[in-house]
XYZ file of C-alpha atoms in Angstrom:
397
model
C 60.037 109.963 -240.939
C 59.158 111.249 -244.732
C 56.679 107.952 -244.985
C 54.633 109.013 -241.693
C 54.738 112.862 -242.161
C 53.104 112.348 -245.314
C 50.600 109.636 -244.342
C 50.043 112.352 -241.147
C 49.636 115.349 -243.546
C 47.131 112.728 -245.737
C 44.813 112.152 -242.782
C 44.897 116.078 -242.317
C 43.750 116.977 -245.485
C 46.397 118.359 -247.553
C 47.082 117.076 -251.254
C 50.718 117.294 -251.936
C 51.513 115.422 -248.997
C 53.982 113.810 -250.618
C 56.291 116.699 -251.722
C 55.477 118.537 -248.270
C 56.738 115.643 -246.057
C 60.051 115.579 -247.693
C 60.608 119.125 -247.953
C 59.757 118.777 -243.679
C 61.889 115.782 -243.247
C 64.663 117.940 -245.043
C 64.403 120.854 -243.209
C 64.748 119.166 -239.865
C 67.842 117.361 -240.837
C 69.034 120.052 -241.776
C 67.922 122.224 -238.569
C 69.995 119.482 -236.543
C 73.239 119.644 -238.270
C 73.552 123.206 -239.001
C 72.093 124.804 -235.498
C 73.915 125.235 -232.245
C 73.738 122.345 -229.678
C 71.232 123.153 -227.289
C 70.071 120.538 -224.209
C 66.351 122.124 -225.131
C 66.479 121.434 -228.561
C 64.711 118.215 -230.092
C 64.139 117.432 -233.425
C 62.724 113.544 -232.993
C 59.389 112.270 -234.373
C 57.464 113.554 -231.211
C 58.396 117.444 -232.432
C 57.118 116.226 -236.196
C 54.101 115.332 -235.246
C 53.118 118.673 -232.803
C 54.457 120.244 -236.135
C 52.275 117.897 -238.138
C 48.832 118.203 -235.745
C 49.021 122.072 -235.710
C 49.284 122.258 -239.544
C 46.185 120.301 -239.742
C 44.255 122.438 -237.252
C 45.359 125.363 -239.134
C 44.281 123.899 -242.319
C 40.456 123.392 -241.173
C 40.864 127.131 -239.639
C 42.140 128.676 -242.692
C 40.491 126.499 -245.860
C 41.827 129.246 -248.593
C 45.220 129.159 -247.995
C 48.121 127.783 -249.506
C 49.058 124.352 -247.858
C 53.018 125.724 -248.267
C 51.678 128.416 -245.847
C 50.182 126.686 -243.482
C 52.653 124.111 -243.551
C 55.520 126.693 -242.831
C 53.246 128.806 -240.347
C 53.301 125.666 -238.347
C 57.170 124.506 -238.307
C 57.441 128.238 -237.422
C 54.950 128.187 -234.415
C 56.190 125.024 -233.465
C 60.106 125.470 -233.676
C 60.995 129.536 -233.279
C 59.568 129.939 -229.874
C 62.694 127.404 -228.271
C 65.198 128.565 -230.735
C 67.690 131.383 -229.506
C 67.716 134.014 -231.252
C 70.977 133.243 -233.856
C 69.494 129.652 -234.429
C 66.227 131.540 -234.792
C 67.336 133.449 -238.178
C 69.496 130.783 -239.249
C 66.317 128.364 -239.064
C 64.177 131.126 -241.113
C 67.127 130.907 -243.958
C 66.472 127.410 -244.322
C 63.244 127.310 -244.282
C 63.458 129.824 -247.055
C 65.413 128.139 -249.571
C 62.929 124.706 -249.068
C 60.213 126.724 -249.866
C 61.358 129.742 -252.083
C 59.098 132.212 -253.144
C 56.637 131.591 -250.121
C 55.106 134.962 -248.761
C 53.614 134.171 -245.343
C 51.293 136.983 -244.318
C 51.681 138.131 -240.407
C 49.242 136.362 -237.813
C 46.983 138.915 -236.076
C 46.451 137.892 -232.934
C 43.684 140.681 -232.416
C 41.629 140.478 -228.905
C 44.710 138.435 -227.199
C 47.398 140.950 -228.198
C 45.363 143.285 -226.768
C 44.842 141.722 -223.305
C 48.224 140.745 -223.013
C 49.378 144.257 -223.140
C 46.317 145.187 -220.912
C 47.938 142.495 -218.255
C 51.224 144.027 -218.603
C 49.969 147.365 -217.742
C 47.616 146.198 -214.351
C 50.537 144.156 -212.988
C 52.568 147.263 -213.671
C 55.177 146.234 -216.173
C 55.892 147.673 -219.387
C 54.288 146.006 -222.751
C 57.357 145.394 -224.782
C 56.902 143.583 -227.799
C 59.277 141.042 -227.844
C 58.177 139.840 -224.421
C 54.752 140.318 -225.232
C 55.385 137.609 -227.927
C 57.085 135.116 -225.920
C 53.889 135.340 -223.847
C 51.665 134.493 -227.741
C 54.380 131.931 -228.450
C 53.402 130.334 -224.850
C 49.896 130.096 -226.049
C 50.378 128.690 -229.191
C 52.749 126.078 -227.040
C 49.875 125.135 -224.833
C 47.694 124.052 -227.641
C 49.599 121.641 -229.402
C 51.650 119.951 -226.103
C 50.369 118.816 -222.724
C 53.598 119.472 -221.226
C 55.609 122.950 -221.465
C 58.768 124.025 -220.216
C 59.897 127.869 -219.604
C 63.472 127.553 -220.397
C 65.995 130.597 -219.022
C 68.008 132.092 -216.660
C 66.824 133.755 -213.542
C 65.308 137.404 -214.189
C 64.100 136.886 -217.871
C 60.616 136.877 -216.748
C 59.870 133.361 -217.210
C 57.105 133.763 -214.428
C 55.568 136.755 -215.238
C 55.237 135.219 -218.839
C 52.845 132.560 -218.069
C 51.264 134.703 -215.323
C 50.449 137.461 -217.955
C 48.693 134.921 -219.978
C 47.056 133.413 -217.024
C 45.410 136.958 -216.496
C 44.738 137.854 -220.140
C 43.107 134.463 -220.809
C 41.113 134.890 -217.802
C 40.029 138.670 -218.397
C 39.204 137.212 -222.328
C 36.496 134.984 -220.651
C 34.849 137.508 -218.317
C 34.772 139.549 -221.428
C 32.816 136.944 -223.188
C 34.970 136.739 -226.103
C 33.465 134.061 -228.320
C 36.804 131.585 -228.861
C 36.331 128.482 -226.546
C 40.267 128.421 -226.285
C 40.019 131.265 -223.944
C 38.893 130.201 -220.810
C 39.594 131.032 -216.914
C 43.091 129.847 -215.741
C 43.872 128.574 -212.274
C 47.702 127.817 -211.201
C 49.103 125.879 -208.634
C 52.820 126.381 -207.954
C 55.018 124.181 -206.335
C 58.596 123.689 -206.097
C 59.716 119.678 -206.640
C 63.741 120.101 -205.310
C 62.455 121.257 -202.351
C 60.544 117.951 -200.774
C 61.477 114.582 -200.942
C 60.514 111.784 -203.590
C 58.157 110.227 -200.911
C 56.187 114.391 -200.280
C 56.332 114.560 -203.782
C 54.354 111.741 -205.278
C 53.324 109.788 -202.392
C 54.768 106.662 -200.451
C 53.633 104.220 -197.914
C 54.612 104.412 -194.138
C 57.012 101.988 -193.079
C 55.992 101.838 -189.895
C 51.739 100.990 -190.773
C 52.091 99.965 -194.275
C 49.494 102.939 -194.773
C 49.712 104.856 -198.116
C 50.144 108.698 -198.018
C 49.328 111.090 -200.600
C 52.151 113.645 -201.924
C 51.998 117.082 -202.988
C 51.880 116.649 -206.696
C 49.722 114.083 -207.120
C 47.079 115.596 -204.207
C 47.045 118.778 -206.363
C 46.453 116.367 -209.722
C 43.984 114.996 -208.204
C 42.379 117.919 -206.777
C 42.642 119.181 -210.478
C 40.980 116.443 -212.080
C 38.116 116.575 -209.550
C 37.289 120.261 -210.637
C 37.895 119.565 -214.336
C 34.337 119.034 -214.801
C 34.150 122.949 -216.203
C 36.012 124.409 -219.262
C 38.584 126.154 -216.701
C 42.098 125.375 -217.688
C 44.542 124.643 -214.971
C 47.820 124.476 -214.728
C 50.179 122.770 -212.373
C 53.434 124.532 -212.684
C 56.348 122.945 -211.561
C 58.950 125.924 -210.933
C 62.714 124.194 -210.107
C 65.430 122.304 -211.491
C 64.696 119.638 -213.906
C 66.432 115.892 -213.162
C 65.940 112.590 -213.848
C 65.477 111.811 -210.074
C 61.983 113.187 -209.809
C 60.642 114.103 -213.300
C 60.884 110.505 -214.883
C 57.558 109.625 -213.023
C 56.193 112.361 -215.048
C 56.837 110.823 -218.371
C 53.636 108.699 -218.486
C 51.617 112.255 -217.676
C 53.293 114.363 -220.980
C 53.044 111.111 -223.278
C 49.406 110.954 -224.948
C 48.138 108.683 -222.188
C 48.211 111.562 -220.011
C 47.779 109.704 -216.822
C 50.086 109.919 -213.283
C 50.909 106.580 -212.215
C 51.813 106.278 -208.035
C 53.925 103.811 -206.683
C 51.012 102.355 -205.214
C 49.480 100.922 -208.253
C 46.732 104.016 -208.638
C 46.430 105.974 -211.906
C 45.232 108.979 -212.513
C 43.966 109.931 -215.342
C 44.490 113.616 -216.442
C 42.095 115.894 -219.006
C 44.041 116.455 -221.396
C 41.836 119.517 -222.349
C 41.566 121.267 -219.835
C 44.578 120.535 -218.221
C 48.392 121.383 -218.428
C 52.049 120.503 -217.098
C 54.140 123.953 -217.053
C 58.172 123.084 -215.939
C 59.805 126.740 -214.807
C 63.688 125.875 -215.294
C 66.865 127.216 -216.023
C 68.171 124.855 -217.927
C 68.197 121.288 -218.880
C 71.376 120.207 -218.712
C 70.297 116.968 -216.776
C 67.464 116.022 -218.313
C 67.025 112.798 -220.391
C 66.118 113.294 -223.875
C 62.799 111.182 -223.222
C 61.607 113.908 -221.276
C 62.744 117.194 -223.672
C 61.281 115.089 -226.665
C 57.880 115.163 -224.490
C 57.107 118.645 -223.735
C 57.333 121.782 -226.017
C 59.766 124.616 -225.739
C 59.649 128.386 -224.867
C 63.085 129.927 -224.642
C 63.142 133.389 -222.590
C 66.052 135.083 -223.318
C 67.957 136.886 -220.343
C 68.189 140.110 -223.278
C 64.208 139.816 -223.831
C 62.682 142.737 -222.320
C 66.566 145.321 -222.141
C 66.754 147.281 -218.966
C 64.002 150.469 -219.942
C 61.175 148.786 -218.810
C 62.594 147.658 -215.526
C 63.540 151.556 -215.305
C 60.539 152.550 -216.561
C 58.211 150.340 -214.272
C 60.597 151.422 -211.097
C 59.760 155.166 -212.171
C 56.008 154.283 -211.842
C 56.375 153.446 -208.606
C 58.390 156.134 -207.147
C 54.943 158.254 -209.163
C 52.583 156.448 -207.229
C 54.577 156.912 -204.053
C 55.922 160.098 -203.965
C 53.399 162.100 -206.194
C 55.683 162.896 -208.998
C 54.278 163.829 -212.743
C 55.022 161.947 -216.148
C 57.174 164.724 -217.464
C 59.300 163.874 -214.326
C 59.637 160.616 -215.380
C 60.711 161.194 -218.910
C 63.358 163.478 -217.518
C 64.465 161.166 -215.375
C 64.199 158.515 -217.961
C 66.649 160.754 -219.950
C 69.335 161.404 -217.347
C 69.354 157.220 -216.574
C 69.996 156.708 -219.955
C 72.577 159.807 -220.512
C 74.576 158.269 -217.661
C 74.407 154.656 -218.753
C 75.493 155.906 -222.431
C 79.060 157.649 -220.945
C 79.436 155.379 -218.719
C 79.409 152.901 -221.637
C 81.514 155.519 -223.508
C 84.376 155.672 -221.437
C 84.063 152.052 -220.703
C 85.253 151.489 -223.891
C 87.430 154.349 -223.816
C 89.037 153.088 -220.965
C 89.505 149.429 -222.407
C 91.437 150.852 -225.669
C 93.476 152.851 -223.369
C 94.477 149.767 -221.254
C 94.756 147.650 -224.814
C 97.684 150.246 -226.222
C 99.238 150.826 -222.685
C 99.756 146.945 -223.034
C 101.298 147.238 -226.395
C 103.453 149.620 -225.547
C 104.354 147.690 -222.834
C 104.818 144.846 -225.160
C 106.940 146.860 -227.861
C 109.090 148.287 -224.577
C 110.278 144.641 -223.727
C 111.449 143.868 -227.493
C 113.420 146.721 -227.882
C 117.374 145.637 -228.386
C 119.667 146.705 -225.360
C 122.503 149.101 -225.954
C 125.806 149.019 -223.902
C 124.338 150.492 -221.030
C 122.069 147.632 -220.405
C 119.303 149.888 -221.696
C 117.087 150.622 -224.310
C 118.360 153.109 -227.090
C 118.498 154.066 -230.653
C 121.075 152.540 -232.726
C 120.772 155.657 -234.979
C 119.842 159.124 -234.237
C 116.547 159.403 -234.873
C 115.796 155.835 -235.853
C 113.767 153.500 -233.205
C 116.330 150.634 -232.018
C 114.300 147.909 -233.661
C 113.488 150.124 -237.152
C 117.433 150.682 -237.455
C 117.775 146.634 -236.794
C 115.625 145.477 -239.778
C 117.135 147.865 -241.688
C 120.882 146.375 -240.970
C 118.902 143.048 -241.297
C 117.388 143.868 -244.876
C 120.842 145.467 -246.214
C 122.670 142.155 -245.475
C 119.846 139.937 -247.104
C 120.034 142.070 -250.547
C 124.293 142.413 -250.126
């Protein structure tokens, strides 16, 4: 690995390739024994060498700065957006002591920033920051892999991630904003669980030997045919990941970037203007040839916190029902009042609960008198106090 890191980071222009592969190699040992064991977590050669392209596109971007910088800016890019969020500061530390003393400046993302938050406001949600980022770190996925994955449980907002940057990449181009990486963004959507393997890729009838397209690869095709423009498009596979169906895929995320069909045909895919997005919840059955292909975006179930969803839902009932913004803050208020003591005696209620158990507990161990029940062997004195007393004064006699 150290050996073609630094004859990668050679080709890309930087000058202590040599030192800078190691200190890479390092780290990602390191990242592999020390972080949690996650099924979307890779840390093979095909994750050095995204890391190892992006630091050389950010070296011709950026020609001034340190090649520590941009080396770290891209492990960051590359690696925080799939990490959760413990493995995420854990992965920072290390990074830290390989390259001590490293300041790296924060990345302004400027115009995009902007029309993210813009498409969070027109498809009425709120612009929170951390999912806003998720949403940058999806961007900065899509131009170093052909194939992404959205990994997270239901209702983290793994859809309207991609769809936010769908509409601020779009908007960027009607704006005429001079980068050529924002461009107009069409999506088709299709769920691959719910056909068979036949609907999905194609297969011949049995009956007339004739060959019969399937969904995926008549909207690949239908995708290459328009690819003639700079429009990106993206075919965004939203269900469960398995081995069953998304092994055919492997030949499409590889560099070859073409669809082979069971009847001999390949497609060939642009791999410019063209993407693979996989929606999932998790990739528990997914063969590591597949995770090592595509690149990562983790979307925490905690990303966004329950304001916004309040705050969106009190939009609505404004629209609807006429009310004013000071309303809405009120009512903002009195939601969060109520979740706060309800939270309160929650907890109140869970240490009562905890000492009426040990009560309990201490109850049971108490010696029995003559009666048959519980009493005190001395006046005064608890029944199991006055016991390890006796018990102590015949140890020291």
């Amino acid at each position: 690995y150290a050996l073609v890191a630094e004859v990668m980071l050679f080709s890309e222009g930087f000058e202590d390739a040599k030192n800078l592969s190691r200190k890479m190699v390092q780290l990602y040992k390191l990242a592999s024994e020390q972080l949690s064991q996650q099924d979307h977590y890779d840390f093979g050669m095909r994750a050095l060498k995204s890391v190892l392209v992006m630091a050389g596109a950010l070296k011709r971007s950026n020609p001034d700065l340190s090649e520590d910088i941009v080396l770290i800016r891209a492990i960051r890019d590359s690696n925080i957006p799939k990490f959760l969020s413990e493995d995420a500061r854990l992965f920072n530390a290390i990074v830290g002591d390989l390259f001590p003393g490293v300041t790296i400046p924060v990345t302004d993302y400027g115009a995009l920033q902007l029309a993210v938050d813009g498409a969070c406001r027109h498809a009425g949600l709120q612009p929170v920051p951390s999912f806003s980022t998720k949403v940058i770190q999806l961007y900065e996925t899509f131009n170093v892999r052909f194939g992404v994955m959205l990994v997270g449980p239901a209702g983290g907002g793994k859809t309207r991630c991609y769809q936010t940057l769908k509409t601020a990449m779009t908007q960027l181009r009607k704006d005429g904003n001079p980068d050529t990486n924002y461009q107009a963004v069409h999506t088709a959507v299709l769920n691959p669980k719910s056909i068979k393997m036949g609907e999905l890729y194609g297969e011949y009838n049995v009956l007339t030997n004739e060959w019969q397209d399937g969904l995926a690869s008549c909207i690949i095709r239908a995708c290459v045919a328009e690819s003639t423009n700079e429009d990106r498009r993206w075919v965004v596979f939203d269900g469960p990941v398995d081995a069953i169906w998304v092994e055919n895929m492997n030949t499409v995320l590889d560099d070859n970037c073409t669809l082979c069909l069971p009847n001999a045909e390949r497609i060939k895919l642009n791999p410019v203007t063209m993407r693979m997005l996989f929606e999932v919840a998790d990739l528990a059955v997914a063969s590591p040839a597949t995770v090592s292909r595509c690149g990562m975006v983790y979307v925490p179930p905690d990303c966004v916190g329950w304001k916004p969803y309040v705050k969106s839902w009190l939009a609505t009932l404004t629209s609807a029902h006429g009310l004013v913004a000071n309303d809405n803050q009120q009512n903002l208020q009195a939601i969060e009042a109520a979740f706060t003591a309800s939270r309160r005696n929650s907890t109140v209620g869970d240490k009562e609960g905890a000492a009426g158990q040990v009560d309990e507990n201490a109850q049971d161990e108490l010696p029995m008198d003559d009666a048959g029940g519980s009493g005190e062997l001395h006046e005064g004195v608890p029944a199991t106090a006055a016991a390890m007393a006796a018990q102590s004064s015949m140890y020291q006699s």
